[in-house]
Amino acid sequence: YKDCSQPHGYEVYHVFEASGDERPNDLAAFDLDEACYSAFVSFVGVDYFDSVLFSDTLLPTESEWAAGERTVACSLHEPFVEVTGSERGSGR
């Protein structure tokens, strides 16, 4: 992960391990999105649906999943904006 002191568009705010033998499809990934939304509130300080920020759920690729990688990253961004610093506690 990069240093937030440099201009950036995305910030990883939560990382967790998924489980299961099969990589989640779009429908199953919804549960992973929920985990990101819950972490978003704690990290940013405002409900996701009241925020100007967007969240993305980043899954391992098919080949990474097949090799046993289960790390899921939640990232946030404001469309078309680069920021310097972290959105932690920003309330945006």
Coordinates of C-alpha atoms in Angstrom, one line a residue:
Y1 CA 0.0 0.0 0.0
K2 CA 1.2 3.5 -0.8
D3 CA 1.8 6.4 1.5
C4 CA -1.2 8.7 1.8
S5 CA 1.0 11.8 1.9
Q6 CA 1.3 11.5 -1.9
P7 CA -1.6 12.5 -4.1
H8 CA -3.8 9.5 -4.8
G9 CA -7.2 8.6 -6.1
Y10 CA -7.9 5.5 -4.0
E11 CA -7.3 4.5 -0.4
V12 CA -7.5 1.0 1.0
Y13 CA -9.4 1.3 4.3
H14 CA -10.1 -2.3 5.2
V15 CA -8.6 -5.7 4.5
F16 CA -10.1 -9.1 5.4
E17 CA -10.0 -12.7 4.5
A18 CA -12.8 -14.3 2.5
S19 CA -13.6 -18.0 2.8
G20 CA -14.8 -20.8 0.6
D21 CA -13.5 -22.9 -2.2
E22 CA -15.2 -20.9 -5.0
R23 CA -14.4 -17.3 -5.8
P24 CA -17.6 -15.2 -5.1
N25 CA -19.7 -14.4 -8.2
D26 CA -21.4 -11.0 -8.4
L27 CA -24.3 -12.1 -6.2
A28 CA -22.1 -13.7 -3.5
A29 CA -19.8 -10.6 -3.6
F30 CA -22.7 -8.6 -2.3
D31 CA -21.9 -10.0 1.2
L32 CA -18.4 -8.9 0.9
D33 CA -19.6 -5.4 -0.1
E34 CA -21.6 -5.3 3.1
A35 CA -18.4 -6.0 5.1
C36 CA -16.8 -3.0 3.3
Y37 CA -19.8 -0.8 4.0
S38 CA -19.7 -1.7 7.7
A39 CA -16.0 -0.9 7.9
F40 CA -16.5 2.4 5.9
V41 CA -18.6 3.8 8.7
S42 CA -15.9 3.1 11.3
F43 CA -13.2 4.5 9.1
V44 CA -14.7 7.6 7.6
G45 CA -17.1 8.4 10.4
V46 CA -20.3 8.7 8.3
D47 CA -22.7 6.2 6.8
Y48 CA -21.7 5.1 3.3
F49 CA -25.0 6.3 1.8
D50 CA -24.5 9.8 3.3
S51 CA -21.0 10.2 2.0
V52 CA -19.5 11.8 -1.1
L53 CA -17.0 8.9 -1.2
F54 CA -17.5 5.6 -3.1
S55 CA -16.3 2.2 -2.0
D56 CA -14.9 -0.6 -4.2
T57 CA -14.5 -4.3 -3.1
L58 CA -11.3 -5.8 -4.6
L59 CA -11.3 -9.6 -4.9
P60 CA -8.3 -11.8 -5.8
T61 CA -8.3 -12.7 -9.5
E62 CA -9.4 -16.2 -10.5
S63 CA -5.9 -17.5 -10.7
E64 CA -5.0 -15.9 -7.3
W65 CA -8.1 -17.5 -5.7
A66 CA -7.2 -20.9 -7.2
A67 CA -3.7 -20.5 -5.6
G68 CA -5.3 -20.0 -2.2
E69 CA -5.3 -16.1 -2.0
R70 CA -8.4 -14.9 0.0
T71 CA -7.5 -11.4 0.9
V72 CA -10.2 -8.9 0.0
A73 CA -9.5 -5.1 0.1
C74 CA -12.0 -2.4 0.5
S75 CA -11.0 0.9 -1.1
L76 CA -12.6 4.3 -1.2
H77 CA -12.4 7.3 -3.6
E78 CA -14.1 10.4 -4.7
P79 CA -14.7 10.3 -8.4
F80 CA -12.2 12.3 -10.5
V81 CA -10.4 13.7 -7.4
E82 CA -6.9 13.0 -6.1
V83 CA -6.3 13.7 -2.4
T84 CA -3.3 14.0 -0.2
G85 CA -3.7 12.4 3.2
S86 CA -6.2 9.9 4.5
E87 CA -10.0 10.0 4.6
R88 CA -9.9 8.4 8.1
G89 CA -12.4 10.3 10.3
S90 CA -13.1 12.9 7.6
G91 CA -16.9 12.6 7.9
R92 CA -17.2 13.1 4.1

